[in-house]
Amino acid sequence: MSEPYQIVIGLEVHVQLLTRSKLFCGCDTRFGAPPNTQTCPVCIGMPGSLPVMNRAAFELALKSAVALNCVIGRQTKWDRKNYYYPDLPKGYQISQYDLPIGRDGWLELTDADGQATARRIGIIRVHLEEDVGKSMHDQPSGVGASRIDLNRAGTPLLEIVSRPDIRSPAEAKTFLSELKLLLNYLGVSDCNMQEGSLRVDANINLHIDTPQSTVATPIVEVKNMNSFRAVERAMAYEAQRQYQQWQRTGKRLGEAAKSTRGWDDSAGVTREQRTKEESSDYRYFPEPDLPPVIVSEAEIEAARASLGELPAAIRKRLQLQYGITPYDSEVIVSAGRAVVDYYEATVRTCGDGKTAANWVQQDVLRTLNQQQIEIQQFPVPPEALGRLILKVLGGELTTARARDVLAEMVTSGRSLEESLARLGVSSVDENELLELCRRLVTANPKIVAEARQGKLKGIAQLVGQAKQVNPNVNPKRVQEVCLQLIQQPQAST
Ligand code: ZN
Ligand code: MN
């Protein structure tokens, strides 16, 4: 990095928790229902309705806070965040202000090749709050009209606020990927950005080295980023823009108000939006309709015990247990817990961690990607893949031929044995093989002569020719038989 500045980024992430019902009422949280079909007096804020906390949402939030290494608030409470917006007809959002569920935690990042970088990004706070509704602008039915869908109002959200510890656009993306992976493994959220179950805002400024001192530029909040890639691009753009603005104006942190900008993904720029409210503008006060929540040591311990094995630990374990590279373990772990289980079951059958890792990455994951399916829908059980790999390791099949077999299993859904039979893979008998090798040895006098002098390089060509004649031959057997024929006394050939 030759830039004369340091980028400083903090992220504010909202994720939707995987509960069946909303945070303070029993309404369904399913995505994609017709507008305003999942509402009730509580979540649209009718006077006189009373909220009741969803225990399952609280437990998911607690689990997340523990996994993010937070200090858990033993007493936590609810606050009203007051503001007016069309998607919030009740005029306030129930959130947590001064006593969040968790604070002062961290998330450890790994770099691209899966090495722990020992980069810990601090977590300022983790709290629960309810979502608001959704404005739908310019829908086909209403010319120029905006409508409000309140299905989402009251859906439980976990807000996670990082410290400004992130130092590059790429690191912002890595942080989000790692957070998403962790929450996926915990079963807390699917973090699907397309469906709005993960939303992210960023605060960014620059620390610029000047001959006199290091100066900081005014902090800008960037909104409206709809993918991790968009976050990375928006941060890169904003760093450039702030540097140029600083060169023009020389304005420093404190000399200009904090501003809010929206990312325009197609134009690749950020644009100024309304100025940001300070928290005093929200007139937070304790929610009078909900009692505080007391969290016992036993509940925290139960949450800790329920975490299961987390991605960072699995990456290290796979490397140690199966001798695979940090990169391989990174790819497998990133594909999700079910893929880790599939990989481990494959290794249990074939006994070779490295080869199994190659197959899972190159063949299994590629197929999942191409067909847009989950590993649960992958038609080849790990034991069958393990036995196929054993045939490659034993020299019975080339990798290329084994790939044909796997492709056959994937497309037809047939078993390994049926697929081998269908492709005729097991049909080459020894006599046929011997006959083929004899022909090859006769047809390649130059290679044979060289081999007799100990130069065995040409044997690979014989194997290649054999495979052209019959793709089902066992290449190891071809090599053995050809060498035997070549080394026999010439009189007998
Ligand atoms: Zn409701
Ligand atoms: Mn929030």
Short mmCIF file of C-alpha atoms and ligand atoms in Angstrom, two decimals:
data_model
loop_
_atom_site.label_atom_id
_atom_site.label_comp_id
_atom_site.label_asym_id
_atom_site.label_seq_id
_atom_site.Cartn_x
_atom_site.Cartn_y
_atom_site.Cartn_z
CA MET A 1 0.00 0.00 0.00
CA SER A 2 1.57 3.20 -1.15
CA GLU A 3 -1.41 5.40 -0.20
CA PRO A 4 -0.36 8.17 2.19
CA TYR A 5 -3.26 7.33 4.47
CA GLN A 6 -4.71 4.64 6.68
CA ILE A 7 -8.34 3.63 6.10
CA VAL A 8 -10.39 3.30 9.28
CA ILE A 9 -13.70 1.41 9.03
CA GLY A 10 -16.31 0.33 11.56
CA LEU A 11 -19.33 -1.74 10.51
CA GLU A 12 -22.85 -1.84 11.81
CA VAL A 13 -24.59 -5.05 10.85
CA HIS A 14 -28.23 -6.04 11.28
CA VAL A 15 -29.09 -9.70 10.89
CA GLN A 16 -32.52 -11.27 11.02
CA LEU A 17 -32.77 -14.08 13.55
CA LEU A 18 -34.10 -17.46 12.45
CA THR A 19 -37.18 -17.52 14.64
CA ARG A 20 -40.59 -18.66 13.42
CA SER A 21 -42.39 -15.74 15.05
CA LYS A 22 -41.69 -12.06 15.62
CA LEU A 23 -39.90 -10.50 18.60
CA PHE A 24 -42.91 -9.30 20.59
CA CYS A 25 -45.92 -11.07 19.05
CA GLY A 26 -46.81 -14.40 17.46
CA CYS A 27 -46.88 -13.25 13.83
CA ASP A 28 -45.04 -15.36 11.26
CA THR A 29 -41.62 -14.14 10.02
CA ARG A 30 -41.55 -16.01 6.71
CA PHE A 31 -40.13 -14.08 3.76
CA GLY A 32 -42.14 -13.42 0.63
CA ALA A 33 -45.75 -13.50 1.90
CA PRO A 34 -48.23 -11.06 0.31
CA PRO A 35 -47.92 -7.57 1.87
CA ASN A 36 -49.52 -6.98 5.27
CA THR A 37 -50.66 -10.57 5.78
CA GLN A 38 -48.34 -11.18 8.73
CA THR A 39 -49.35 -8.43 11.13
CA CYS A 40 -51.33 -7.96 14.32
CA PRO A 41 -52.16 -5.09 16.71
CA VAL A 42 -48.83 -5.55 18.54
CA CYS A 43 -46.46 -5.32 15.59
CA ILE A 44 -48.28 -2.45 13.93
CA GLY A 45 -48.41 -0.63 17.26
CA MET A 46 -52.13 -0.28 17.92
CA PRO A 47 -52.73 1.58 21.19
CA GLY A 48 -53.45 -0.75 24.08
CA SER A 49 -51.66 -3.79 22.61
CA LEU A 50 -48.94 -5.29 24.77
CA PRO A 51 -45.65 -6.83 23.61
CA VAL A 52 -44.32 -10.10 25.06
CA MET A 53 -40.67 -11.06 24.51
CA ASN A 54 -39.95 -14.05 22.24
CA ARG A 55 -37.70 -16.28 24.38
CA ALA A 56 -36.24 -18.09 21.35
CA ALA A 57 -35.05 -14.79 19.86
CA PHE A 58 -33.42 -13.84 23.12
CA GLU A 59 -31.60 -17.18 23.29
CA LEU A 60 -30.27 -16.82 19.73
CA ALA A 61 -29.03 -13.32 20.56
CA LEU A 62 -27.37 -14.57 23.73
CA LYS A 63 -25.67 -17.41 21.83
CA SER A 64 -24.35 -14.93 19.25
CA ALA A 65 -23.05 -12.55 21.89
CA VAL A 66 -21.22 -15.41 23.63
CA ALA A 67 -19.74 -16.63 20.32
CA LEU A 68 -18.54 -13.07 19.64
CA ASN A 69 -16.64 -13.16 22.93
CA CYS A 70 -18.78 -10.43 24.46
CA VAL A 71 -19.20 -9.51 28.09
CA ILE A 72 -22.80 -10.52 28.73
CA GLY A 73 -25.04 -8.01 30.45
CA ARG A 74 -26.49 -9.73 33.51
CA GLN A 75 -29.35 -7.32 33.40
CA THR A 76 -30.57 -6.04 30.09
CA LYS A 77 -33.63 -4.01 29.18
CA TRP A 78 -35.65 -2.59 26.31
CA ASP A 79 -35.79 1.02 25.17
CA ARG A 80 -37.93 2.96 22.76
CA LYS A 81 -36.06 4.61 19.91
CA ASN A 82 -38.42 7.36 18.77
CA TYR A 83 -38.50 8.62 15.22
CA TYR A 84 -40.98 9.19 12.46
CA TYR A 85 -40.85 7.32 9.22
CA PRO A 86 -43.65 5.91 7.04
CA ASP A 87 -42.44 2.34 7.57
CA LEU A 88 -42.73 2.80 11.36
CA PRO A 89 -46.35 3.76 12.00
CA LYS A 90 -46.12 3.32 15.76
CA GLY A 91 -43.50 6.06 15.91
CA TYR A 92 -40.85 4.11 17.80
CA GLN A 93 -38.75 1.00 17.49
CA ILE A 94 -38.19 -1.24 20.51
CA SER A 95 -34.41 -1.61 20.81
CA GLN A 96 -31.75 -1.75 23.51
CA TYR A 97 -29.89 1.42 24.40
CA ASP A 98 -27.63 1.56 27.44
CA LEU A 99 -27.79 -2.08 28.53
CA PRO A 100 -27.26 -4.27 25.45
CA ILE A 101 -27.12 -8.08 25.70
CA GLY A 102 -23.39 -8.11 24.91
CA ARG A 103 -20.50 -5.65 24.74
CA ASP A 104 -16.72 -5.55 24.32
CA GLY A 105 -16.29 -8.69 22.26
CA TRP A 106 -14.22 -9.57 19.19
CA LEU A 107 -14.19 -11.62 16.01
CA GLU A 108 -10.96 -13.16 14.73
CA LEU A 109 -10.30 -13.01 10.99
CA THR A 110 -8.42 -15.44 8.80
CA ASP A 111 -6.76 -14.24 5.63
CA ALA A 112 -7.46 -15.47 2.12
CA ASP A 113 -5.33 -18.61 2.38
CA GLY A 114 -6.94 -19.59 5.65
CA GLN A 115 -4.11 -18.61 8.00
CA ALA A 116 -5.24 -17.06 11.23
CA THR A 117 -3.98 -13.51 10.86
CA ALA A 118 -4.41 -12.85 14.55
CA ARG A 119 -6.44 -9.87 13.37
CA ARG A 120 -9.10 -9.39 15.97
CA ILE A 121 -11.84 -6.94 15.13
CA GLY A 122 -13.42 -5.55 18.28
CA ILE A 123 -17.18 -5.71 18.78
CA ILE A 124 -18.54 -2.69 20.62
CA ARG A 125 -21.99 -4.09 21.24
CA VAL A 126 -24.55 -6.72 20.29
CA HIS A 127 -28.19 -5.99 20.93
CA LEU A 128 -31.69 -7.13 19.99
CA GLU A 129 -34.28 -4.93 18.37
CA GLU A 130 -37.35 -5.16 16.21
CA ASP A 131 -37.34 -4.51 12.50
CA VAL A 132 -39.52 -1.89 10.84
CA GLY A 133 -41.76 -2.22 7.78
CA LYS A 134 -40.75 -1.86 4.16
CA SER A 135 -41.61 0.99 1.80
CA MET A 136 -42.46 -0.12 -1.71
CA HIS A 137 -41.99 2.75 -4.12
CA ASP A 138 -43.52 3.04 -7.57
CA GLN A 139 -45.17 -0.36 -7.64
CA PRO A 140 -46.92 -1.09 -10.95
CA SER A 141 -50.39 -0.79 -9.44
CA GLY A 142 -50.05 2.69 -7.95
CA VAL A 143 -48.77 5.26 -10.39
CA GLY A 144 -46.03 7.13 -8.59
CA ALA A 145 -47.45 5.94 -5.25
CA SER A 146 -45.56 4.41 -2.35
CA ARG A 147 -47.06 1.65 -0.25
CA ILE A 148 -46.00 0.15 3.05
CA ASP A 149 -45.65 -3.55 3.80
CA LEU A 150 -45.61 -4.21 7.56
CA ASN A 151 -44.90 -7.96 7.37
CA ARG A 152 -41.34 -7.29 8.46
CA ALA A 153 -42.29 -4.94 11.31
CA GLY A 154 -41.43 -6.60 14.61
CA THR A 155 -39.09 -9.24 13.11
CA PRO A 156 -36.20 -9.89 15.52
CA LEU A 157 -32.93 -8.31 14.48
CA LEU A 158 -29.53 -8.64 16.03
CA GLU A 159 -27.48 -5.48 15.68
CA ILE A 160 -23.71 -6.00 15.81
CA VAL A 161 -21.49 -2.93 15.93
CA SER A 162 -17.77 -3.37 15.31
CA ARG A 163 -15.02 -1.14 16.60
CA PRO A 164 -13.32 1.00 13.93
CA ASP A 165 -10.63 -1.70 13.73
CA ILE A 166 -11.05 -2.55 10.06
CA ARG A 167 -8.15 -1.27 7.94
CA SER A 168 -9.05 -1.90 4.30
CA PRO A 169 -12.04 -2.48 1.98
CA ALA A 170 -10.94 -6.12 1.59
CA GLU A 171 -10.83 -6.56 5.35
CA ALA A 172 -14.38 -5.18 5.62
CA LYS A 173 -15.49 -7.91 3.23
CA THR A 174 -13.53 -10.55 5.17
CA PHE A 175 -15.13 -9.42 8.43
CA LEU A 176 -18.60 -9.75 6.93
CA SER A 177 -17.87 -13.18 5.46
CA GLU A 178 -16.51 -14.43 8.77
CA LEU A 179 -19.45 -13.00 10.72
CA LYS A 180 -21.92 -14.54 8.28
CA LEU A 181 -20.16 -17.91 8.50
CA LEU A 182 -20.19 -17.81 12.30
CA LEU A 183 -23.90 -16.94 12.45
CA ASN A 184 -24.67 -19.65 9.88
CA TYR A 185 -22.81 -22.25 11.94
CA LEU A 186 -24.63 -21.10 15.06
CA GLY A 187 -27.98 -21.46 13.29
CA VAL A 188 -28.72 -17.88 14.32
CA SER A 189 -29.37 -16.36 10.91
CA ASP A 190 -29.17 -17.30 7.25
CA CYS A 191 -27.65 -13.85 6.60
CA ASN A 192 -29.23 -13.75 3.16
CA MET A 193 -28.59 -10.24 1.83
CA GLN A 194 -30.99 -10.64 -1.12
CA GLU A 195 -33.87 -11.29 1.27
CA GLY A 196 -32.73 -8.53 3.60
CA SER A 197 -31.77 -10.83 6.46
CA LEU A 198 -28.34 -9.17 6.61
CA ARG A 199 -27.93 -5.42 6.17
CA VAL A 200 -24.76 -3.46 6.68
CA ASP A 201 -23.81 0.19 7.12
CA ALA A 202 -20.26 1.43 7.42
CA ASN A 203 -18.49 4.30 9.10
CA ILE A 204 -15.30 5.27 7.36
CA ASN A 205 -12.63 7.94 7.58
CA LEU A 206 -8.93 8.30 6.86
CA HIS A 207 -5.89 8.89 9.02
CA ILE A 208 -3.53 10.90 6.82
CA ASP A 209 0.16 11.33 7.55
CA THR A 210 1.34 14.90 7.01
CA PRO A 211 4.81 16.25 7.77
CA GLN A 212 3.45 17.83 10.95
CA SER A 213 1.13 15.14 12.30
CA THR A 214 -1.50 12.55 11.49
CA VAL A 215 -4.86 14.08 10.73
CA ALA A 216 -8.25 12.38 10.59
CA THR A 217 -10.90 13.20 8.00
CA PRO A 218 -14.58 13.66 8.99
CA ILE A 219 -16.40 10.34 9.50
CA VAL A 220 -18.87 9.37 6.79
CA GLU A 221 -21.61 6.80 7.26
CA VAL A 222 -22.23 4.81 4.07
CA LYS A 223 -25.59 3.11 3.53
CA ASN A 224 -27.40 1.21 0.82
CA MET A 225 -24.74 -1.44 0.15
CA ASN A 226 -26.47 -4.58 -1.08
CA SER A 227 -23.70 -7.16 -1.18
CA PHE A 228 -20.33 -7.83 0.45
CA ARG A 229 -18.74 -6.91 -2.86
CA ALA A 230 -20.66 -3.62 -2.80
CA VAL A 231 -19.26 -2.91 0.67
CA GLU A 232 -15.74 -3.49 -0.60
CA ARG A 233 -16.28 -1.26 -3.64
CA ALA A 234 -18.03 1.48 -1.68
CA MET A 235 -15.23 1.59 0.88
CA ALA A 236 -12.57 1.81 -1.83
CA TYR A 237 -14.47 4.59 -3.56
CA GLU A 238 -15.13 6.50 -0.35
CA ALA A 239 -11.45 6.35 0.72
CA GLN A 240 -10.42 7.92 -2.59
CA ARG A 241 -13.18 10.52 -2.40
CA GLN A 242 -12.30 11.52 1.16
CA TYR A 243 -8.63 11.83 0.31
CA GLN A 244 -9.39 14.07 -2.66
CA GLN A 245 -11.80 16.13 -0.59
CA TRP A 246 -9.20 16.52 2.13
CA GLN A 247 -6.66 17.65 -0.46
CA ARG A 248 -9.16 20.26 -1.68
CA THR A 249 -10.59 21.50 1.62
CA GLY A 250 -8.19 20.39 4.35
CA LYS A 251 -11.24 19.76 6.58
CA ARG A 252 -10.53 17.55 9.56
CA LEU A 253 -12.55 15.42 11.94
CA GLY A 254 -14.63 17.82 14.05
CA GLU A 255 -14.37 20.63 11.51
CA ALA A 256 -17.22 19.27 9.41
CA ALA A 257 -20.38 17.50 10.56
CA LYS A 258 -20.59 13.74 10.27
CA SER A 259 -22.39 13.00 7.02
CA THR A 260 -24.34 10.13 5.52
CA ARG A 261 -23.88 8.94 1.98
CA GLY A 262 -25.68 6.29 -0.06
CA TRP A 263 -23.88 3.83 -2.34
CA ASP A 264 -25.07 3.76 -5.94
CA ASP A 265 -23.91 0.37 -7.12
CA SER A 266 -24.44 0.85 -10.85
CA ALA A 267 -22.78 4.27 -10.92
CA GLY A 268 -20.06 3.09 -8.53
CA VAL A 269 -20.25 6.24 -6.39
CA THR A 270 -21.55 7.39 -3.01
CA ARG A 271 -23.95 10.34 -2.84
CA GLU A 272 -24.76 12.68 0.02
CA GLN A 273 -27.98 11.88 1.95
CA ARG A 274 -29.82 13.60 4.81
CA THR A 275 -27.59 14.39 7.77
CA LYS A 276 -27.38 11.75 10.43
CA GLU A 277 -29.38 11.97 13.63
CA GLU A 278 -27.43 11.99 16.85
CA SER A 279 -28.65 9.44 19.39
CA SER A 280 -30.12 12.32 21.43
CA ASP A 281 -32.51 12.98 18.54
CA TYR A 282 -34.11 9.58 19.17
CA ARG A 283 -35.21 10.47 22.71
CA TYR A 284 -34.50 6.94 23.94
CA PHE A 285 -36.38 5.98 27.08
CA PRO A 286 -37.05 2.64 28.79
CA GLU A 287 -39.88 0.62 27.24
CA PRO A 288 -42.64 0.71 29.89
CA ASP A 289 -44.48 -2.35 28.57
CA LEU A 290 -41.62 -4.87 28.89
CA PRO A 291 -39.82 -5.99 32.05
CA PRO A 292 -35.99 -6.01 32.15
CA VAL A 293 -34.34 -9.36 31.36
CA ILE A 294 -32.12 -10.93 33.99
CA VAL A 295 -29.48 -13.31 32.59
CA SER A 296 -28.11 -15.89 35.01
CA GLU A 297 -24.62 -17.40 34.98
CA ALA A 298 -26.27 -20.76 34.26
CA GLU A 299 -27.97 -19.36 31.15
CA ILE A 300 -24.68 -17.94 29.89
CA GLU A 301 -22.98 -21.28 30.47
CA ALA A 302 -25.82 -23.10 28.72
CA ALA A 303 -25.44 -20.75 25.75
CA ARG A 304 -21.68 -21.39 25.69
CA ALA A 305 -22.23 -25.15 25.84
CA SER A 306 -24.66 -24.94 22.92
CA LEU A 307 -22.25 -23.22 20.52
CA GLY A 308 -20.85 -26.40 19.01
CA GLU A 309 -17.62 -26.39 17.04
CA LEU A 310 -17.12 -22.99 15.40
CA PRO A 311 -15.54 -22.25 11.99
CA ALA A 312 -12.16 -21.02 13.25
CA ALA A 313 -11.70 -24.15 15.39
CA ILE A 314 -12.81 -26.48 12.57
CA ARG A 315 -10.31 -24.90 10.14
CA LYS A 316 -7.46 -25.66 12.52
CA ARG A 317 -8.72 -29.14 13.32
CA LEU A 318 -9.05 -30.17 9.65
CA GLN A 319 -5.49 -29.04 8.98
CA LEU A 320 -4.11 -30.99 11.93
CA GLN A 321 -6.27 -34.07 11.62
CA TYR A 322 -6.12 -34.60 7.85
CA GLY A 323 -2.93 -32.79 6.88
CA ILE A 324 -4.66 -30.44 4.46
CA THR A 325 -3.53 -26.91 3.69
CA PRO A 326 -4.99 -23.81 5.34
CA TYR A 327 -6.46 -22.92 1.96
CA ASP A 328 -8.22 -26.29 1.60
CA SER A 329 -9.67 -26.14 5.09
CA GLU A 330 -10.81 -22.57 4.46
CA VAL A 331 -12.70 -23.56 1.31
CA ILE A 332 -14.36 -26.57 2.97
CA VAL A 333 -15.33 -24.73 6.16
CA SER A 334 -16.66 -21.76 4.21
CA ALA A 335 -18.99 -24.07 2.34
CA GLY A 336 -20.84 -24.77 5.59
CA ARG A 337 -21.07 -27.34 8.36
CA ALA A 338 -22.88 -29.90 6.18
CA VAL A 339 -19.99 -29.82 3.67
CA VAL A 340 -17.48 -30.31 6.52
CA ASP A 341 -19.48 -33.38 7.60
CA TYR A 342 -19.57 -34.66 4.00
CA TYR A 343 -15.81 -34.19 3.65
CA GLU A 344 -15.06 -35.98 6.91
CA ALA A 345 -17.32 -38.90 5.98
CA THR A 346 -15.48 -39.16 2.64
CA VAL A 347 -12.11 -39.26 4.40
CA ARG A 348 -13.36 -41.95 6.76
CA THR A 349 -13.98 -44.18 3.73
CA CYS A 350 -10.94 -43.39 1.58
CA GLY A 351 -8.41 -42.60 4.33
CA ASP A 352 -6.72 -39.81 2.35
CA GLY A 353 -7.56 -36.30 3.58
CA LYS A 354 -5.70 -34.46 0.86
CA THR A 355 -7.22 -36.36 -2.07
CA ALA A 356 -10.68 -36.17 -0.51
CA ALA A 357 -10.22 -32.41 -0.10
CA ASN A 358 -9.42 -32.09 -3.81
CA TRP A 359 -12.49 -34.07 -4.83
CA VAL A 360 -14.80 -32.20 -2.49
CA GLN A 361 -13.52 -28.83 -3.66
CA GLN A 362 -13.13 -29.45 -7.36
CA ASP A 363 -15.97 -31.84 -8.04
CA VAL A 364 -18.56 -31.72 -5.28
CA LEU A 365 -18.55 -27.97 -4.60
CA ARG A 366 -18.40 -27.15 -8.30
CA THR A 367 -21.47 -29.29 -8.94
CA LEU A 368 -23.35 -27.67 -6.04
CA ASN A 369 -22.47 -24.30 -7.49
CA GLN A 370 -23.46 -25.17 -11.05
CA GLN A 371 -26.74 -26.79 -10.08
CA GLN A 372 -27.48 -24.27 -7.33
CA ILE A 373 -28.17 -27.04 -4.82
CA GLU A 374 -27.17 -27.72 -1.24
CA ILE A 375 -24.95 -30.62 -0.22
CA GLN A 376 -28.06 -32.30 1.24
CA GLN A 377 -29.40 -32.61 -2.32
CA PHE A 378 -26.11 -33.91 -3.77
CA PRO A 379 -27.00 -37.37 -5.07
CA VAL A 380 -23.67 -39.08 -4.27
CA PRO A 381 -23.27 -40.18 -0.65
CA PRO A 382 -19.81 -39.52 0.87
CA GLU A 383 -19.16 -43.25 1.29
CA ALA A 384 -19.60 -43.76 -2.46
CA LEU A 385 -17.25 -40.88 -3.25
CA GLY A 386 -14.77 -42.37 -0.74
CA ARG A 387 -14.88 -45.76 -2.49
CA LEU A 388 -14.45 -44.09 -5.88
CA ILE A 389 -11.38 -42.25 -4.54
CA LEU A 390 -10.02 -45.59 -3.26
CA LYS A 391 -10.18 -46.93 -6.82
CA VAL A 392 -8.10 -43.97 -8.01
CA LEU A 393 -5.61 -44.35 -5.18
CA GLY A 394 -5.31 -48.09 -5.96
CA GLY A 395 -4.54 -47.33 -9.62
CA GLU A 396 -7.71 -48.99 -10.85
CA LEU A 397 -8.98 -45.76 -12.40
CA THR A 398 -7.40 -42.56 -13.59
CA THR A 399 -8.65 -39.37 -12.02
CA ALA A 400 -10.16 -38.38 -15.36
CA ARG A 401 -12.04 -41.68 -15.70
CA ALA A 402 -13.20 -41.46 -12.08
CA ARG A 403 -14.58 -38.01 -12.85
CA ASP A 404 -16.67 -39.57 -15.63
CA VAL A 405 -17.97 -42.08 -13.12
CA LEU A 406 -18.83 -39.35 -10.62
CA ALA A 407 -20.57 -37.34 -13.34
CA GLU A 408 -22.60 -40.41 -14.22
CA MET A 409 -23.56 -40.89 -10.57
CA VAL A 410 -24.56 -37.23 -10.28
CA THR A 411 -26.69 -37.09 -13.41
CA SER A 412 -28.29 -40.53 -13.17
CA GLY A 413 -28.49 -40.85 -9.40
CA ARG A 414 -27.20 -44.43 -9.83
CA SER A 415 -24.95 -46.15 -7.31
CA LEU A 416 -21.19 -46.40 -7.75
CA GLU A 417 -21.38 -50.04 -8.87
CA GLU A 418 -24.17 -49.38 -11.35
CA SER A 419 -22.33 -46.37 -12.75
CA LEU A 420 -19.09 -48.33 -13.14
CA ALA A 421 -20.97 -51.09 -14.93
CA ARG A 422 -22.87 -48.62 -17.13
CA LEU A 423 -19.64 -47.00 -18.29
CA GLY A 424 -18.13 -50.43 -18.74
CA VAL A 425 -15.36 -49.49 -16.39
CA SER A 426 -14.95 -52.92 -14.87
CA SER A 427 -15.10 -54.87 -18.12
CA VAL A 428 -11.45 -55.00 -19.24
CA ASP A 429 -10.20 -58.48 -18.49
CA GLU A 430 -6.57 -59.46 -18.26
CA ASN A 431 -6.40 -61.20 -21.63
CA GLU A 432 -7.79 -58.20 -23.43
CA LEU A 433 -5.31 -55.99 -21.56
CA LEU A 434 -2.38 -58.26 -22.43
CA GLU A 435 -3.38 -58.28 -26.09
CA LEU A 436 -3.61 -54.46 -26.13
CA CYS A 437 -0.19 -54.08 -24.49
CA ARG A 438 1.38 -56.50 -26.98
CA ARG A 439 0.07 -54.43 -29.86
CA LEU A 440 1.38 -51.21 -28.30
CA VAL A 441 4.82 -52.65 -27.65
CA THR A 442 5.04 -53.87 -31.25
CA ALA A 443 3.85 -50.54 -32.63
CA ASN A 444 6.32 -48.41 -30.64
CA PRO A 445 9.81 -49.81 -31.26
CA LYS A 446 11.53 -46.54 -30.36
CA ILE A 447 9.93 -46.30 -26.92
CA VAL A 448 10.66 -49.98 -26.33
CA ALA A 449 14.31 -49.58 -27.31
CA GLU A 450 14.72 -46.62 -24.98
CA ALA A 451 13.00 -48.46 -22.16
CA ARG A 452 15.41 -51.37 -22.57
CA GLN A 453 18.22 -48.88 -21.97
CA GLY A 454 16.51 -47.76 -18.77
CA LYS A 455 14.86 -44.63 -20.19
CA LEU A 456 11.30 -45.17 -19.03
CA LYS A 457 9.83 -41.82 -19.92
CA GLY A 458 8.06 -43.17 -23.00
CA ILE A 459 6.00 -45.64 -20.97
CA ALA A 460 3.57 -42.86 -20.11
CA GLN A 461 2.90 -42.51 -23.84
CA LEU A 462 2.05 -46.20 -24.05
CA VAL A 463 -0.41 -45.76 -21.19
CA GLY A 464 -1.91 -42.76 -22.97
CA GLN A 465 -2.33 -44.73 -26.18
CA ALA A 466 -3.89 -47.59 -24.25
CA LYS A 467 -6.44 -45.23 -22.74
CA GLN A 468 -7.30 -43.92 -26.19
CA VAL A 469 -8.04 -47.42 -27.37
CA ASN A 470 -9.99 -48.33 -24.26
CA PRO A 471 -10.71 -45.65 -21.65
CA ASN A 472 -11.54 -48.33 -19.09
CA VAL A 473 -8.08 -49.83 -18.82
CA ASN A 474 -6.35 -49.62 -15.46
CA PRO A 475 -3.34 -47.39 -16.24
CA LYS A 476 -1.23 -48.95 -13.52
CA ARG A 477 -1.81 -52.42 -14.96
CA VAL A 478 -0.99 -51.18 -18.49
CA GLN A 479 2.34 -49.86 -17.24
CA GLU A 480 3.12 -53.09 -15.39
CA VAL A 481 2.22 -55.34 -18.30
CA CYS A 482 4.07 -53.20 -20.89
CA LEU A 483 7.21 -53.21 -18.73
CA GLN A 484 6.99 -56.97 -18.32
CA LEU A 485 6.66 -57.42 -22.07
CA ILE A 486 9.57 -55.05 -22.77
CA GLN A 487 11.83 -56.71 -20.24
CA GLN A 488 11.12 -60.25 -21.41
CA PRO A 489 13.87 -61.89 -23.43
CA GLN A 490 13.30 -60.76 -26.98
CA ALA A 491 13.09 -64.21 -28.39
CA SER A 492 9.88 -64.87 -26.57
CA THR A 493 7.97 -61.80 -27.72
ZN ZN B 1 -47.71 -9.17 15.10
MN MN B 2 -30.45 -0.77 14.63
#
